[in-house]
């Protein structure tokens, strides 16, 4: 678990103090003191959507889209998208006889197995590349040694050294 900074802890404490949340939504605009305001009109009075004394919408919107947007994106990608992706991949891998619904835990396990298989394939590809590179380096080394030997033989016959 990662530790949250003090500001996030303070924000979360303030949000918990608001529980249960009072959220009112409206597309209707009412004119108050000459200004258009999103609000709901009830027989007993008026509830303003953007007034923090009437509704927790502004505070929740700020928390979700501000400080917790990264968490929301991560949750969406890691849980929702990966579950969907795993389900689609599983359907393509599994036989038609296994069309029964899988539990989320099974889908997560399937996703982990697929990722492990991809990792093993990538490691094998890198191993093959490394072996190929070592082989080519060995050939180049042999060619270099052969050219050095030829140069020494030439020097010995001519009695001169280029150095």
Coordinates of C-alpha atoms in Angstrom, one line a residue:
X1 CA 0.0 0.0 0.0
X2 CA 1.2 3.5 -0.8
X3 CA 1.0 6.1 1.8
X4 CA -1.1 9.2 0.9
X5 CA 0.2 12.7 1.4
X6 CA -1.2 14.8 4.3
X7 CA -3.4 16.8 1.9
X8 CA -5.1 13.7 0.5
X9 CA -5.6 12.3 4.1
X10 CA -7.1 15.7 5.1
X11 CA -9.4 15.7 2.0
X12 CA -10.5 12.1 2.7
X13 CA -11.2 12.9 6.4
X14 CA -13.4 15.9 5.3
X15 CA -15.3 13.7 2.8
X16 CA -15.9 11.1 5.4
X17 CA -17.3 13.8 7.8
X18 CA -19.9 14.6 5.1
X19 CA -21.3 11.1 5.1
X20 CA -24.1 10.4 4.1
X21 CA -23.7 12.6 1.0
X22 CA -26.6 14.8 0.0
X23 CA -26.5 15.1 -3.8
X24 CA -29.1 16.9 -5.9
X25 CA -29.0 17.3 -9.6
X26 CA -30.9 19.5 -11.9
X27 CA -30.7 20.9 -15.5
X28 CA -33.3 23.5 -14.6
X29 CA -32.0 27.0 -14.1
X30 CA -33.7 29.4 -11.6
X31 CA -33.0 33.1 -11.4
X32 CA -31.8 34.2 -8.0
X33 CA -30.8 37.9 -7.5
X34 CA -30.6 38.2 -11.3
X35 CA -28.2 35.3 -11.7
X36 CA -29.1 32.0 -13.3
X37 CA -28.5 29.1 -10.9
X38 CA -29.0 25.3 -11.4
X39 CA -31.6 24.4 -8.8
X40 CA -34.6 22.3 -7.9
X41 CA -37.8 24.0 -6.8
X42 CA -39.8 22.2 -4.1
X43 CA -43.0 23.3 -2.4
X44 CA -41.0 23.9 0.8
X45 CA -38.2 25.9 -0.9
X46 CA -35.3 25.9 -3.3
X47 CA -32.2 23.5 -3.4
X48 CA -29.2 24.9 -5.3
X49 CA -27.0 22.3 -7.0
X50 CA -23.8 24.3 -6.7
X51 CA -24.3 25.6 -3.2
X52 CA -22.2 23.6 -0.7
X53 CA -24.7 24.4 2.1
X54 CA -27.5 22.6 0.1
X55 CA -25.7 19.9 -1.8
X56 CA -22.4 17.9 -1.6
X57 CA -22.2 17.7 -5.4
X58 CA -19.4 20.3 -5.8
X59 CA -17.3 18.7 -3.1
X60 CA -17.7 15.2 -4.6
X61 CA -17.1 16.3 -8.1
X62 CA -13.8 18.0 -6.9
X63 CA -12.8 14.8 -5.1
X64 CA -13.5 12.5 -8.0
X65 CA -12.2 14.6 -10.8
X66 CA -9.5 16.3 -8.9
X67 CA -7.6 14.4 -6.3
X68 CA -9.0 10.9 -7.1
X69 CA -9.0 11.1 -10.9
X70 CA -5.7 9.1 -11.1
X71 CA -7.2 6.4 -8.9
X72 CA -10.3 6.3 -11.0
X73 CA -8.3 5.9 -14.2
X74 CA -6.1 3.2 -12.6
X75 CA -9.2 1.3 -11.4
X76 CA -10.9 1.6 -14.8
X77 CA -7.8 0.3 -16.6
X78 CA -6.6 -2.3 -14.1
X79 CA -9.9 -3.8 -13.1
X80 CA -12.6 -3.0 -15.6
X81 CA -10.6 -3.0 -18.9
X82 CA -8.4 -6.0 -17.9
X83 CA -11.5 -8.0 -16.9
X84 CA -13.1 -7.2 -20.2
X85 CA -9.9 -8.0 -22.1
X86 CA -9.4 -11.2 -20.3
X87 CA -12.9 -12.3 -20.9
X88 CA -12.6 -11.6 -24.6
X89 CA -9.2 -13.4 -24.8
X90 CA -10.5 -16.3 -22.7
X91 CA -13.5 -16.8 -25.1
X92 CA -11.1 -17.0 -28.0
X93 CA -8.9 -19.5 -26.2
X94 CA -11.5 -21.7 -24.5
X95 CA -13.4 -24.3 -26.3
X96 CA -17.0 -23.6 -27.3
X97 CA -18.0 -26.3 -24.7
X98 CA -16.8 -24.0 -21.9
X99 CA -19.1 -21.1 -22.6
X100 CA -20.2 -20.9 -19.0
X101 CA -19.7 -17.6 -17.2
X102 CA -16.4 -17.3 -15.4
X103 CA -16.0 -15.8 -12.0
X104 CA -14.0 -12.5 -11.7
X105 CA -11.3 -14.4 -9.8
X106 CA -11.0 -16.9 -12.7
X107 CA -10.9 -14.1 -15.2
X108 CA -8.1 -12.4 -13.2
X109 CA -6.2 -15.7 -13.0
X110 CA -6.6 -16.2 -16.7
X111 CA -5.3 -12.7 -17.4
X112 CA -2.3 -13.4 -15.2
X113 CA -1.6 -16.6 -17.0
X114 CA -1.9 -14.9 -20.4
X115 CA 0.5 -12.2 -19.3
X116 CA 3.0 -14.8 -18.0
X117 CA 2.8 -16.6 -21.3
X118 CA 3.5 -13.3 -23.2
X119 CA 6.4 -12.6 -20.8
X120 CA 7.9 -16.1 -21.5
X121 CA 7.6 -15.6 -25.2
X122 CA 9.3 -12.2 -24.9
X123 CA 12.1 -13.8 -22.8
X124 CA 12.6 -16.5 -25.4
X125 CA 12.7 -13.9 -28.2
X126 CA 15.3 -11.9 -26.3
X127 CA 17.4 -15.1 -25.5
X128 CA 17.4 -16.0 -29.3
X129 CA 18.5 -12.4 -30.1
X130 CA 21.3 -12.6 -27.5
X131 CA 22.5 -15.9 -28.9
X132 CA 22.4 -14.6 -32.4
X133 CA 24.3 -11.5 -31.4
X134 CA 27.0 -13.6 -29.5
X135 CA 27.4 -15.8 -32.6
X136 CA 27.8 -12.7 -34.9
X137 CA 30.3 -11.2 -32.4
X138 CA 32.3 -14.5 -32.4
X139 CA 32.4 -14.6 -36.2
X140 CA 33.6 -11.0 -36.3
X141 CA 36.2 -11.7 -33.6
X142 CA 37.5 -14.7 -35.7
X143 CA 37.6 -12.5 -38.8
X144 CA 39.5 -9.8 -36.9
X145 CA 42.0 -12.3 -35.5
X146 CA 42.5 -13.8 -39.1
X147 CA 43.2 -10.3 -40.5
X148 CA 45.6 -9.5 -37.6
X149 CA 47.4 -12.8 -38.4
X150 CA 47.5 -11.9 -42.1
X151 CA 48.9 -8.5 -41.2
X152 CA 51.6 -10.0 -39.0
X153 CA 52.6 -12.5 -41.8
X154 CA 52.8 -9.6 -44.2
X155 CA 54.9 -7.6 -41.8
X156 CA 57.2 -10.6 -41.2
X157 CA 57.8 -11.0 -45.0
X158 CA 58.4 -7.3 -45.7
X159 CA 60.3 -6.6 -42.5
X160 CA 58.3 -3.5 -41.7
X161 CA 55.7 -2.5 -39.2
X162 CA 52.9 0.0 -39.7
X163 CA 53.2 1.0 -36.0

